[in-house]
């Protein structure tokens, strides 16, 4: 027993998956379609996908945002639990990556819920704001280029409603956040945002050590 979060070695991680992961075969096939790509580490883990599904259901989300879609696993997970009239605006710069996921979205019957916007996500989010979408989203998932995290966060905070939830991925960055020798742009950007979030009274906060670290920020009223 301990008063701190437990570490997961391989066997305990396997146990966690064995007793809790309910991943549909289609989802596993999308992971398999991604696993041999050099960038495969950018995909969220299946238990994180299931966790995000639970969050989306808990808050009754209907309108959702995703910044960084990659091959579409998180979009598949979130869109699958949205109501029939639910929407996911999925922002990514890559046609190549997102095209891997699109057949799986179709097969799952959720393609109609996903509005894929190819291009810089800051532009896509600014265009939503310009179109009067402020405070209309229930949930946002930020998982794109780390140097723009602060820009994505500020825009998502405008776009989600009071009580809405922003989930920010990779906030522990493989442990690099505590490596004093690592001062790469990505690492510094993540450290900086983590520090800002700690003091940001606009949100309720929890950093959940699932996957590579997932910060949950709930917009206060
Ligand atoms: Ca990620």
PDB file of C-alpha atoms and ligand atoms in Angstrom:
ATOM      1  CA  UNK A   1       0.000   0.000   0.000  1.00  0.00           C
ATOM      2  CA  UNK A   2       1.122   3.523  -0.665  1.00  0.00           C
ATOM      3  CA  UNK A   3      -0.197   7.053  -0.564  1.00  0.00           C
ATOM      4  CA  UNK A   4       1.237   7.805  -4.010  1.00  0.00           C
ATOM      5  CA  UNK A   5       0.157   6.655  -7.466  1.00  0.00           C
ATOM      6  CA  UNK A   6       1.270   3.135  -8.197  1.00  0.00           C
ATOM      7  CA  UNK A   7       3.879   2.407 -10.875  1.00  0.00           C
ATOM      8  CA  UNK A   8       2.987  -0.238 -13.435  1.00  0.00           C
ATOM      9  CA  UNK A   9       5.526  -2.869 -14.391  1.00  0.00           C
ATOM     10  CA  UNK A  10       4.769  -5.083 -17.395  1.00  0.00           C
ATOM     11  CA  UNK A  11       2.902  -7.757 -15.503  1.00  0.00           C
ATOM     12  CA  UNK A  12       0.755  -5.303 -13.556  1.00  0.00           C
ATOM     13  CA  UNK A  13       0.002  -3.368 -16.748  1.00  0.00           C
ATOM     14  CA  UNK A  14      -1.072  -6.611 -18.446  1.00  0.00           C
ATOM     15  CA  UNK A  15      -3.276  -7.375 -15.477  1.00  0.00           C
ATOM     16  CA  UNK A  16      -4.896  -3.941 -15.725  1.00  0.00           C
ATOM     17  CA  UNK A  17      -5.693  -4.601 -19.374  1.00  0.00           C
ATOM     18  CA  UNK A  18      -6.914  -8.133 -18.676  1.00  0.00           C
ATOM     19  CA  UNK A  19      -9.428  -7.102 -16.058  1.00  0.00           C
ATOM     20  CA  UNK A  20     -10.623  -3.800 -17.538  1.00  0.00           C
ATOM     21  CA  UNK A  21      -9.985  -3.302 -21.247  1.00  0.00           C
ATOM     22  CA  UNK A  22     -13.092  -3.778 -23.382  1.00  0.00           C
ATOM     23  CA  UNK A  23     -11.576  -2.880 -26.724  1.00  0.00           C
ATOM     24  CA  UNK A  24     -13.695  -3.787 -29.767  1.00  0.00           C
ATOM     25  CA  UNK A  25     -11.949  -5.807 -32.476  1.00  0.00           C
ATOM     26  CA  UNK A  26     -12.291  -2.905 -34.925  1.00  0.00           C
ATOM     27  CA  UNK A  27     -10.350  -0.634 -32.563  1.00  0.00           C
ATOM     28  CA  UNK A  28      -7.610  -3.255 -32.185  1.00  0.00           C
ATOM     29  CA  UNK A  29      -7.385  -3.533 -35.968  1.00  0.00           C
ATOM     30  CA  UNK A  30      -6.823   0.225 -36.251  1.00  0.00           C
ATOM     31  CA  UNK A  31      -4.014  -0.062 -33.711  1.00  0.00           C
ATOM     32  CA  UNK A  32      -2.528  -2.906 -35.746  1.00  0.00           C
ATOM     33  CA  UNK A  33      -2.723  -0.767 -38.894  1.00  0.00           C
ATOM     34  CA  UNK A  34      -0.664   1.875 -37.087  1.00  0.00           C
ATOM     35  CA  UNK A  35       1.817  -0.156 -35.062  1.00  0.00           C
ATOM     36  CA  UNK A  36       4.452  -0.561 -37.766  1.00  0.00           C
ATOM     37  CA  UNK A  37       4.589   3.128 -38.603  1.00  0.00           C
ATOM     38  CA  UNK A  38       7.664   4.975 -37.274  1.00  0.00           C
ATOM     39  CA  UNK A  39       5.304   7.418 -35.548  1.00  0.00           C
ATOM     40  CA  UNK A  40       3.223   4.667 -33.883  1.00  0.00           C
ATOM     41  CA  UNK A  41       4.095   6.008 -30.423  1.00  0.00           C
ATOM     42  CA  UNK A  42       1.847   8.976 -31.163  1.00  0.00           C
ATOM     43  CA  UNK A  43      -1.206   6.760 -30.813  1.00  0.00           C
ATOM     44  CA  UNK A  44      -2.951   6.752 -27.460  1.00  0.00           C
ATOM     45  CA  UNK A  45      -3.080   3.527 -25.496  1.00  0.00           C
ATOM     46  CA  UNK A  46      -6.321   1.526 -25.608  1.00  0.00           C
ATOM     47  CA  UNK A  47      -7.009   1.968 -21.900  1.00  0.00           C
ATOM     48  CA  UNK A  48      -6.661   5.717 -22.376  1.00  0.00           C
ATOM     49  CA  UNK A  49      -9.168   5.559 -25.210  1.00  0.00           C
ATOM     50  CA  UNK A  50     -11.585   3.710 -22.962  1.00  0.00           C
ATOM     51  CA  UNK A  51     -10.971   6.243 -20.174  1.00  0.00           C
ATOM     52  CA  UNK A  52     -11.750   9.128 -22.531  1.00  0.00           C
ATOM     53  CA  UNK A  53     -14.932   7.351 -23.610  1.00  0.00           C
ATOM     54  CA  UNK A  54     -15.971   7.211 -19.973  1.00  0.00           C
ATOM     55  CA  UNK A  55     -15.243  10.932 -19.511  1.00  0.00           C
ATOM     56  CA  UNK A  56     -17.251  11.832 -22.594  1.00  0.00           C
ATOM     57  CA  UNK A  57     -20.190   9.788 -21.322  1.00  0.00           C
ATOM     58  CA  UNK A  58     -19.906  11.151 -17.773  1.00  0.00           C
ATOM     59  CA  UNK A  59     -20.271  14.746 -18.914  1.00  0.00           C
ATOM     60  CA  UNK A  60     -22.896  13.883 -21.522  1.00  0.00           C
ATOM     61  CA  UNK A  61     -20.771  15.372 -24.290  1.00  0.00           C
ATOM     62  CA  UNK A  62     -22.349  16.027 -27.668  1.00  0.00           C
ATOM     63  CA  UNK A  63     -19.980  18.541 -29.300  1.00  0.00           C
ATOM     64  CA  UNK A  64     -16.295  17.659 -29.051  1.00  0.00           C
ATOM     65  CA  UNK A  65     -12.934  18.815 -30.354  1.00  0.00           C
ATOM     66  CA  UNK A  66      -9.723  16.981 -31.085  1.00  0.00           C
ATOM     67  CA  UNK A  67      -6.413  18.711 -31.746  1.00  0.00           C
ATOM     68  CA  UNK A  68      -4.106  16.117 -33.298  1.00  0.00           C
ATOM     69  CA  UNK A  69      -5.880  13.144 -34.835  1.00  0.00           C
ATOM     70  CA  UNK A  70      -2.948  11.106 -36.190  1.00  0.00           C
ATOM     71  CA  UNK A  71      -4.366   7.800 -37.491  1.00  0.00           C
ATOM     72  CA  UNK A  72      -7.720   8.319 -35.855  1.00  0.00           C
ATOM     73  CA  UNK A  73      -7.847   6.007 -32.848  1.00  0.00           C
ATOM     74  CA  UNK A  74      -8.886   8.630 -30.283  1.00  0.00           C
ATOM     75  CA  UNK A  75     -11.412  10.071 -32.754  1.00  0.00           C
ATOM     76  CA  UNK A  76     -12.849   6.576 -33.255  1.00  0.00           C
ATOM     77  CA  UNK A  77     -13.069   6.060 -29.506  1.00  0.00           C
ATOM     78  CA  UNK A  78     -14.738   9.395 -28.758  1.00  0.00           C
ATOM     79  CA  UNK A  79     -17.071   9.427 -31.760  1.00  0.00           C
ATOM     80  CA  UNK A  80     -18.252   5.909 -30.913  1.00  0.00           C
ATOM     81  CA  UNK A  81     -19.743   7.045 -27.616  1.00  0.00           C
ATOM     82  CA  UNK A  82     -21.256  10.318 -28.810  1.00  0.00           C
ATOM     83  CA  UNK A  83     -25.014  10.440 -29.305  1.00  0.00           C
ATOM     84  CA  UNK A  84     -26.366  10.106 -32.855  1.00  0.00           C
ATOM     85  CA  UNK A  85     -26.386  13.879 -33.314  1.00  0.00           C
ATOM     86  CA  UNK A  86     -22.940  14.247 -31.694  1.00  0.00           C
ATOM     87  CA  UNK A  87     -20.006  15.879 -33.475  1.00  0.00           C
ATOM     88  CA  UNK A  88     -16.252  15.675 -33.289  1.00  0.00           C
ATOM     89  CA  UNK A  89     -14.237  18.388 -35.011  1.00  0.00           C
ATOM     90  CA  UNK A  90     -10.919  16.635 -35.638  1.00  0.00           C
ATOM     91  CA  UNK A  91      -7.941  18.855 -36.466  1.00  0.00           C
ATOM     92  CA  UNK A  92      -4.739  17.534 -38.010  1.00  0.00           C
ATOM     93  CA  UNK A  93      -2.140  18.682 -40.522  1.00  0.00           C
ATOM     94  CA  UNK A  94      -1.706  15.284 -42.174  1.00  0.00           C
ATOM     95  CA  UNK A  95      -3.858  13.752 -44.907  1.00  0.00           C
ATOM     96  CA  UNK A  96      -1.536  10.740 -44.834  1.00  0.00           C
ATOM     97  CA  UNK A  97      -2.035   9.884 -41.184  1.00  0.00           C
ATOM     98  CA  UNK A  98      -5.752  10.655 -40.989  1.00  0.00           C
ATOM     99  CA  UNK A  99      -6.468   8.625 -44.122  1.00  0.00           C
ATOM    100  CA  UNK A 100      -5.380   5.509 -42.205  1.00  0.00           C
ATOM    101  CA  UNK A 101      -8.231   5.974 -39.760  1.00  0.00           C
ATOM    102  CA  UNK A 102     -11.009   7.020 -42.090  1.00  0.00           C
ATOM    103  CA  UNK A 103     -11.973   3.499 -43.300  1.00  0.00           C
ATOM    104  CA  UNK A 104     -12.254   2.446 -39.651  1.00  0.00           C
ATOM    105  CA  UNK A 105     -14.484   5.440 -38.872  1.00  0.00           C
ATOM    106  CA  UNK A 106     -16.715   4.357 -41.777  1.00  0.00           C
ATOM    107  CA  UNK A 107     -16.786   0.731 -40.695  1.00  0.00           C
ATOM    108  CA  UNK A 108     -17.734   1.781 -37.155  1.00  0.00           C
ATOM    109  CA  UNK A 109     -20.539   3.934 -38.549  1.00  0.00           C
ATOM    110  CA  UNK A 110     -19.172   7.106 -36.974  1.00  0.00           C
ATOM    111  CA  UNK A 111     -17.687   8.866 -40.024  1.00  0.00           C
ATOM    112  CA  UNK A 112     -20.752  11.127 -40.195  1.00  0.00           C
ATOM    113  CA  UNK A 113     -20.024  12.429 -36.713  1.00  0.00           C
ATOM    114  CA  UNK A 114     -16.418  13.380 -37.509  1.00  0.00           C
ATOM    115  CA  UNK A 115     -15.685  16.713 -39.173  1.00  0.00           C
ATOM    116  CA  UNK A 116     -12.023  16.388 -40.182  1.00  0.00           C
ATOM    117  CA  UNK A 117     -10.212  19.695 -40.681  1.00  0.00           C
ATOM    118  CA  UNK A 118      -6.835  19.370 -42.389  1.00  0.00           C
ATOM    119  CA  UNK A 119      -4.564  22.337 -41.721  1.00  0.00           C
ATOM    120  CA  UNK A 120      -2.929  24.160 -38.820  1.00  0.00           C
ATOM    121  CA  UNK A 121      -5.167  23.571 -35.816  1.00  0.00           C
ATOM    122  CA  UNK A 122      -4.786  27.156 -34.591  1.00  0.00           C
ATOM    123  CA  UNK A 123      -6.453  28.283 -37.836  1.00  0.00           C
ATOM    124  CA  UNK A 124      -9.206  25.670 -37.533  1.00  0.00           C
ATOM    125  CA  UNK A 125      -9.942  26.685 -33.938  1.00  0.00           C
ATOM    126  CA  UNK A 126      -9.859  30.385 -34.803  1.00  0.00           C
ATOM    127  CA  UNK A 127     -12.362  29.747 -37.563  1.00  0.00           C
ATOM    128  CA  UNK A 128     -14.710  28.011 -35.100  1.00  0.00           C
ATOM    129  CA  UNK A 129     -14.409  31.027 -32.797  1.00  0.00           C
ATOM    130  CA  UNK A 130     -15.030  33.404 -35.709  1.00  0.00           C
ATOM    131  CA  UNK A 131     -18.170  31.400 -36.510  1.00  0.00           C
ATOM    132  CA  UNK A 132     -19.698  32.040 -33.089  1.00  0.00           C
ATOM    133  CA  UNK A 133     -18.835  28.640 -31.580  1.00  0.00           C
ATOM    134  CA  UNK A 134     -17.483  30.053 -28.320  1.00  0.00           C
ATOM    135  CA  UNK A 135     -18.530  28.143 -25.176  1.00  0.00           C
ATOM    136  CA  UNK A 136     -20.427  25.554 -27.232  1.00  0.00           C
ATOM    137  CA  UNK A 137     -18.197  22.465 -26.939  1.00  0.00           C
ATOM    138  CA  UNK A 138     -18.404  19.918 -24.154  1.00  0.00           C
ATOM    139  CA  UNK A 139     -15.048  18.192 -24.497  1.00  0.00           C
ATOM    140  CA  UNK A 140     -11.666  18.833 -26.115  1.00  0.00           C
ATOM    141  CA  UNK A 141      -8.664  16.540 -26.466  1.00  0.00           C
ATOM    142  CA  UNK A 142      -5.297  18.204 -27.127  1.00  0.00           C
ATOM    143  CA  UNK A 143      -2.657  15.861 -28.532  1.00  0.00           C
ATOM    144  CA  UNK A 144      -0.707  17.628 -31.279  1.00  0.00           C
ATOM    145  CA  UNK A 145       2.625  19.481 -31.650  1.00  0.00           C
ATOM    146  CA  UNK A 146       3.757  20.364 -28.157  1.00  0.00           C
ATOM    147  CA  UNK A 147       5.177  23.811 -28.921  1.00  0.00           C
ATOM    148  CA  UNK A 148       1.667  25.007 -29.733  1.00  0.00           C
ATOM    149  CA  UNK A 149       0.019  23.455 -26.670  1.00  0.00           C
ATOM    150  CA  UNK A 150      -0.485  26.816 -24.940  1.00  0.00           C
ATOM    151  CA  UNK A 151      -2.181  28.229 -28.045  1.00  0.00           C
ATOM    152  CA  UNK A 152      -4.434  25.191 -28.340  1.00  0.00           C
ATOM    153  CA  UNK A 153      -5.303  25.305 -24.658  1.00  0.00           C
ATOM    154  CA  UNK A 154      -6.327  28.974 -24.710  1.00  0.00           C
ATOM    155  CA  UNK A 155      -8.501  28.439 -27.765  1.00  0.00           C
ATOM    156  CA  UNK A 156     -10.093  25.293 -26.371  1.00  0.00           C
ATOM    157  CA  UNK A 157     -10.809  27.102 -23.126  1.00  0.00           C
ATOM    158  CA  UNK A 158     -12.800  29.641 -25.134  1.00  0.00           C
ATOM    159  CA  UNK A 159     -14.571  26.978 -27.172  1.00  0.00           C
ATOM    160  CA  UNK A 160     -15.702  24.710 -24.310  1.00  0.00           C
ATOM    161  CA  UNK A 161     -18.697  25.583 -22.209  1.00  0.00           C
ATOM    162  CA  UNK A 162     -18.538  26.196 -18.469  1.00  0.00           C
ATOM    163  CA  UNK A 163     -18.347  22.713 -16.956  1.00  0.00           C
ATOM    164  CA  UNK A 164     -16.768  21.401 -20.151  1.00  0.00           C
ATOM    165  CA  UNK A 165     -13.600  19.335 -20.059  1.00  0.00           C
ATOM    166  CA  UNK A 166     -10.211  19.727 -21.747  1.00  0.00           C
ATOM    167  CA  UNK A 167      -7.915  16.683 -21.764  1.00  0.00           C
ATOM    168  CA  UNK A 168      -4.260  17.351 -22.564  1.00  0.00           C
ATOM    169  CA  UNK A 169      -2.029  14.458 -23.554  1.00  0.00           C
ATOM    170  CA  UNK A 170       1.676  13.710 -23.002  1.00  0.00           C
ATOM    171  CA  UNK A 171       2.025  16.012 -20.023  1.00  0.00           C
ATOM    172  CA  UNK A 172       4.655  13.721 -18.438  1.00  0.00           C
ATOM    173  CA  UNK A 173       6.440  13.416 -21.824  1.00  0.00           C
ATOM    174  CA  UNK A 174       8.060  10.052 -21.176  1.00  0.00           C
ATOM    175  CA  UNK A 175       9.562  11.451 -17.974  1.00  0.00           C
ATOM    176  CA  UNK A 176      11.496  14.147 -19.841  1.00  0.00           C
ATOM    177  CA  UNK A 177       9.757  16.885 -17.862  1.00  0.00           C
ATOM    178  CA  UNK A 178      12.036  16.064 -14.907  1.00  0.00           C
ATOM    179  CA  UNK A 179      15.211  15.515 -16.946  1.00  0.00           C
ATOM    180  CA  UNK A 180      17.234  18.686 -16.377  1.00  0.00           C
ATOM    181  CA  UNK A 181      19.391  17.889 -19.388  1.00  0.00           C
ATOM    182  CA  UNK A 182      16.391  17.913 -21.699  1.00  0.00           C
ATOM    183  CA  UNK A 183      15.649  21.440 -22.796  1.00  0.00           C
ATOM    184  CA  UNK A 184      14.179  20.675 -26.193  1.00  0.00           C
ATOM    185  CA  UNK A 185      11.436  22.965 -27.436  1.00  0.00           C
ATOM    186  CA  UNK A 186       8.814  20.262 -26.886  1.00  0.00           C
ATOM    187  CA  UNK A 187       9.888  19.511 -23.340  1.00  0.00           C
ATOM    188  CA  UNK A 188      10.069  23.172 -22.379  1.00  0.00           C
ATOM    189  CA  UNK A 189       6.619  23.801 -23.885  1.00  0.00           C
ATOM    190  CA  UNK A 190       5.079  20.977 -21.857  1.00  0.00           C
ATOM    191  CA  UNK A 191       6.789  22.092 -18.644  1.00  0.00           C
ATOM    192  CA  UNK A 192       5.599  25.652 -19.238  1.00  0.00           C
ATOM    193  CA  UNK A 193       1.996  24.651 -19.814  1.00  0.00           C
ATOM    194  CA  UNK A 194       1.994  22.346 -16.792  1.00  0.00           C
ATOM    195  CA  UNK A 195       3.228  25.256 -14.655  1.00  0.00           C
ATOM    196  CA  UNK A 196       0.564  27.591 -16.047  1.00  0.00           C
ATOM    197  CA  UNK A 197      -2.194  25.046 -15.466  1.00  0.00           C
ATOM    198  CA  UNK A 198      -1.224  24.586 -11.829  1.00  0.00           C
ATOM    199  CA  UNK A 199      -2.060  28.241 -11.163  1.00  0.00           C
ATOM    200  CA  UNK A 200      -4.905  28.650 -13.639  1.00  0.00           C
ATOM    201  CA  UNK A 201      -7.987  29.406 -11.549  1.00  0.00           C
ATOM    202  CA  UNK A 202     -10.207  29.239 -14.646  1.00  0.00           C
ATOM    203  CA  UNK A 203     -10.127  25.436 -14.452  1.00  0.00           C
ATOM    204  CA  UNK A 204     -10.409  22.567 -11.990  1.00  0.00           C
ATOM    205  CA  UNK A 205      -7.381  20.365 -12.434  1.00  0.00           C
ATOM    206  CA  UNK A 206      -6.119  16.810 -12.206  1.00  0.00           C
ATOM    207  CA  UNK A 207      -3.072  15.236 -13.836  1.00  0.00           C
ATOM    208  CA  UNK A 208      -3.891  11.581 -14.375  1.00  0.00           C
ATOM    209  CA  UNK A 209      -0.859   9.291 -14.857  1.00  0.00           C
ATOM    210  CA  UNK A 210      -2.508   7.220 -17.580  1.00  0.00           C
ATOM    211  CA  UNK A 211      -0.642   6.705 -20.834  1.00  0.00           C
ATOM    212  CA  UNK A 212       2.017   9.429 -21.046  1.00  0.00           C
ATOM    213  CA  UNK A 213       0.183  11.635 -18.540  1.00  0.00           C
ATOM    214  CA  UNK A 214      -3.230  13.144 -19.216  1.00  0.00           C
ATOM    215  CA  UNK A 215      -4.197  16.448 -17.623  1.00  0.00           C
ATOM    216  CA  UNK A 216      -7.892  17.032 -17.111  1.00  0.00           C
ATOM    217  CA  UNK A 217      -8.924  20.675 -16.920  1.00  0.00           C
ATOM    218  CA  UNK A 218     -12.594  21.415 -16.273  1.00  0.00           C
ATOM    219  CA  UNK A 219     -13.684  24.916 -17.212  1.00  0.00           C
ATOM    220  CA  UNK A 220     -15.181  26.662 -14.211  1.00  0.00           C
ATOM    221  CA  UNK A 221     -18.273  28.784 -14.590  1.00  0.00           C
TER     222      UNK A 221
HETATM  223 CA1  LIG B   1      -0.144  11.755 -27.527  1.00  0.00          CA
END
